[in-house]
CSV table of C-alpha atoms in Angstrom, one decimal:
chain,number,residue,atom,x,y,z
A,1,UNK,CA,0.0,0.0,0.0
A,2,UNK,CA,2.9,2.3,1.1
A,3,UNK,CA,4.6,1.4,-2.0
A,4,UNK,CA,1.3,2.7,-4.3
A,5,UNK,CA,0.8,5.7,-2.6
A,6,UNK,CA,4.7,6.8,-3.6
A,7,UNK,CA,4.0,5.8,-7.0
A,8,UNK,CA,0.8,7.7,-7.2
A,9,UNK,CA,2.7,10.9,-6.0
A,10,UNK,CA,6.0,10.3,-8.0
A,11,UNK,CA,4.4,9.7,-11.2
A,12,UNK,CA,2.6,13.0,-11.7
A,13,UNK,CA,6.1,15.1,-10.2
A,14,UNK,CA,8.2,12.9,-12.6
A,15,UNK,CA,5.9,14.1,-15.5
A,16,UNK,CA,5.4,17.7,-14.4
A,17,UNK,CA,9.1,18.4,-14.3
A,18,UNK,CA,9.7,16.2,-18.0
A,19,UNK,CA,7.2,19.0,-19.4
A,20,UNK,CA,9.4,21.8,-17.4
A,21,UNK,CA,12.6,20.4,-19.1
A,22,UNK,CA,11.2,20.1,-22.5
A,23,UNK,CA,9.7,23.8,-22.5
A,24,UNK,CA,13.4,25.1,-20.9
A,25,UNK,CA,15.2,23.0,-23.5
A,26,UNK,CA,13.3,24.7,-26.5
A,27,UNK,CA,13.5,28.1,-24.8
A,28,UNK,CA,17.1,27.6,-24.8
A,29,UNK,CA,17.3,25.8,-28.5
A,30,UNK,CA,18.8,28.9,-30.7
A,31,UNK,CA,16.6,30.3,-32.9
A,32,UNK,CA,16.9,31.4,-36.7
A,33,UNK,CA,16.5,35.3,-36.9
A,34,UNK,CA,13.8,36.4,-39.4
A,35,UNK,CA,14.8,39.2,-41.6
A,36,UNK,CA,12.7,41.6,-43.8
A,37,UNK,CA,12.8,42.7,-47.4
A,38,UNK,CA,15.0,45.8,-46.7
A,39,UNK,CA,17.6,43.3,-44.9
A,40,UNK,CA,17.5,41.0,-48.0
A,41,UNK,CA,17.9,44.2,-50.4
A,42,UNK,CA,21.2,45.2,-48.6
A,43,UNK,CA,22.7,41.6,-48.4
A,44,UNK,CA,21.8,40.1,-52.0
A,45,UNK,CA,25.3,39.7,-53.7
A,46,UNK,CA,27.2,40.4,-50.6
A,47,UNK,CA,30.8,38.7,-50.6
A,48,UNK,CA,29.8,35.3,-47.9
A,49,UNK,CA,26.4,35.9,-48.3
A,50,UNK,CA,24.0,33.5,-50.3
A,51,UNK,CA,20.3,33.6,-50.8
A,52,UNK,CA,18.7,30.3,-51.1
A,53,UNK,CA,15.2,29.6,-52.6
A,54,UNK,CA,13.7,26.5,-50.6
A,55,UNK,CA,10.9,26.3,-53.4
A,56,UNK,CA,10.7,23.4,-55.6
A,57,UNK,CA,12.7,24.0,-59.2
A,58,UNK,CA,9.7,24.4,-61.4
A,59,UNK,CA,8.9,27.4,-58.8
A,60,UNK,CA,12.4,28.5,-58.8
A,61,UNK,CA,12.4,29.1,-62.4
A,62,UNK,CA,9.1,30.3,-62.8
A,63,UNK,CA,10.3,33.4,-61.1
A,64,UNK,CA,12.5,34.1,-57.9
A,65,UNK,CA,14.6,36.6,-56.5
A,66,UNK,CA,17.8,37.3,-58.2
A,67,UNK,CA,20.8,36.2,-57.6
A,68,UNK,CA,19.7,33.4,-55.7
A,69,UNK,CA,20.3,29.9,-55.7
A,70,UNK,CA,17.9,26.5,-55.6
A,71,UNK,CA,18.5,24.0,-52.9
A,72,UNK,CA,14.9,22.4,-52.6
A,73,UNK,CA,13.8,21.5,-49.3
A,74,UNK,CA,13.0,18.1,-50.1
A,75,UNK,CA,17.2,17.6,-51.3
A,76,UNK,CA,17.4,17.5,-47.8
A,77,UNK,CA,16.6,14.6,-46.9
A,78,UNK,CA,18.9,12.4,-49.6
A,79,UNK,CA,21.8,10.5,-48.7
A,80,UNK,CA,24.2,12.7,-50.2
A,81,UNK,CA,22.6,15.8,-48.8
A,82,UNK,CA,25.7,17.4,-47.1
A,83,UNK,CA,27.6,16.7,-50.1
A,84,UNK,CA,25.3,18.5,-52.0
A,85,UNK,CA,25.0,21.0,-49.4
A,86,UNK,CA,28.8,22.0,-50.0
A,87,UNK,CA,28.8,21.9,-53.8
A,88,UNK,CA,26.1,24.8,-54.0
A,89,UNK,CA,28.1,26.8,-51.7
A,90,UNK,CA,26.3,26.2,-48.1
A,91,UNK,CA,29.2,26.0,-46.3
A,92,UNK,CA,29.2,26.5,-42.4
A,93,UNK,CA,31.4,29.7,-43.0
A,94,UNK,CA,28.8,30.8,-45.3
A,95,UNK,CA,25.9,33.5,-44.0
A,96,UNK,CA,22.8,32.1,-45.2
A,97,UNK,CA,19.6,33.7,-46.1
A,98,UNK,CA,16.6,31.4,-46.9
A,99,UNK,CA,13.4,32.2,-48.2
A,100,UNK,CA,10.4,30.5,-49.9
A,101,UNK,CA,6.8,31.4,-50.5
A,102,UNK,CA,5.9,32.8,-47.6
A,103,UNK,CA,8.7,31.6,-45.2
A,104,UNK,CA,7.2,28.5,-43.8
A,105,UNK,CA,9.2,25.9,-45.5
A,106,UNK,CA,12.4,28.3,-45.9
A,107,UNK,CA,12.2,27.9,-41.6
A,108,UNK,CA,12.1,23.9,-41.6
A,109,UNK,CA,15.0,24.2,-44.0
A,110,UNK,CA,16.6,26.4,-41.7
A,111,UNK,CA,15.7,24.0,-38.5
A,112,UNK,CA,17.2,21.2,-40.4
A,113,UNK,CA,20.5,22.5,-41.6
A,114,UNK,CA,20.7,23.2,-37.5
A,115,UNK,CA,19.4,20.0,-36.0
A,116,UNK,CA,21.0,17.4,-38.6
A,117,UNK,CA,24.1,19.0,-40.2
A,118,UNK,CA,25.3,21.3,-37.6
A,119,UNK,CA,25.1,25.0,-38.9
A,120,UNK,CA,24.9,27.6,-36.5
A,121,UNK,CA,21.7,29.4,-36.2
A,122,UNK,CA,23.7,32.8,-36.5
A,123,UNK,CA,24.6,32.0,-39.8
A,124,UNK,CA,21.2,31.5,-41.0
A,125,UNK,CA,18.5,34.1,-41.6
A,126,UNK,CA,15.0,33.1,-42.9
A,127,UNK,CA,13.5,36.0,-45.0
A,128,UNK,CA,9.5,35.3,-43.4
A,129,UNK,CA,8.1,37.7,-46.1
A,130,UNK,CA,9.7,34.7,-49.0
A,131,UNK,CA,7.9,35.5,-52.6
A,132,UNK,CA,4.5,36.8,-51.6
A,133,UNK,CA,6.0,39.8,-49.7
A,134,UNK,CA,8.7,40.1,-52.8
A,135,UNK,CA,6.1,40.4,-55.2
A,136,UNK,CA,4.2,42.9,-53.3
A,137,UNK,CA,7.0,45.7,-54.4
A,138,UNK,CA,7.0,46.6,-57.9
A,139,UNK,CA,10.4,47.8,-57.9
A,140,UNK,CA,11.8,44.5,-56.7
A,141,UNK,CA,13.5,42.1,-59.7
A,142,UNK,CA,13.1,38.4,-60.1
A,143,UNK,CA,14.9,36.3,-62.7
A,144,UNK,CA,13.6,33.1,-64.8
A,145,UNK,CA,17.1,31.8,-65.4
């Protein structure tokens, strides 16, 4: 009986302070900074700096920001991924700026470089804004190509 009445007390601390650790843990986790259009503007063709469309290619080349590069999302999960990672130029010395339709996917992408091939999340910026908000300015040029 003694033994039961631990348990039933135990149980629900040992859970409560799992949740607490979790919640710290991901307060703690570094985040990727989100930048705007203005901070894209003043980066695109910077000397370490590359802009990376997340989209899909048939999205890439109907229209996207220029002077960016395509590294697909979904060529992140191949076996030869980090490879492929290094050929396009995403180096871990290299500042990173992502960006996709709306900046949903261009975040994951982010997440992932982080989580499974070790880039720091100072190096990476996710433009939030992606196409949509790029589209929105008149003045702003996309290339085909």
């Amino acid at each position: 009986m003694k033994y039961n009445i631990k348990l039933e007390i135990a149980a629900p601390v040992i859970f409560l302070l799992t949740i607490v650790f979790l919640l710290f843990a991901t307060w703690l986790e570094p985040k990727i900074e989100h930048v705007d259009q203005d901070f894209l503007k003043s980066n695109i063709g910077k000397n370490g700096v590359l802009v990376v469309d997340v989209r899909d290619e048939e999205d890439f080349y109907s229209g996207h920001i220029n002077g960016a590069i395509n590294f697909p999302l979904s060529d992140l999960r191949i076996k030869a991924a980090a490879a492929a990672l290094a050929r396009a130029g995403l180096t871990k010395r290299t500042a990173i700026i992502l960006y996709c339709e709306r900046g949903a996917l261009s975040e994951v992408f982010g997440e992932t470089l982080i989580r499974e091939f070790g880039y720091s999340a100072q190096q990476i910026k996710n433009y939030s804004g992606g196409m949509k908000d790029w589209l929105s300015n008149s003045n702003n040029i996309t290339s085909q190509e």
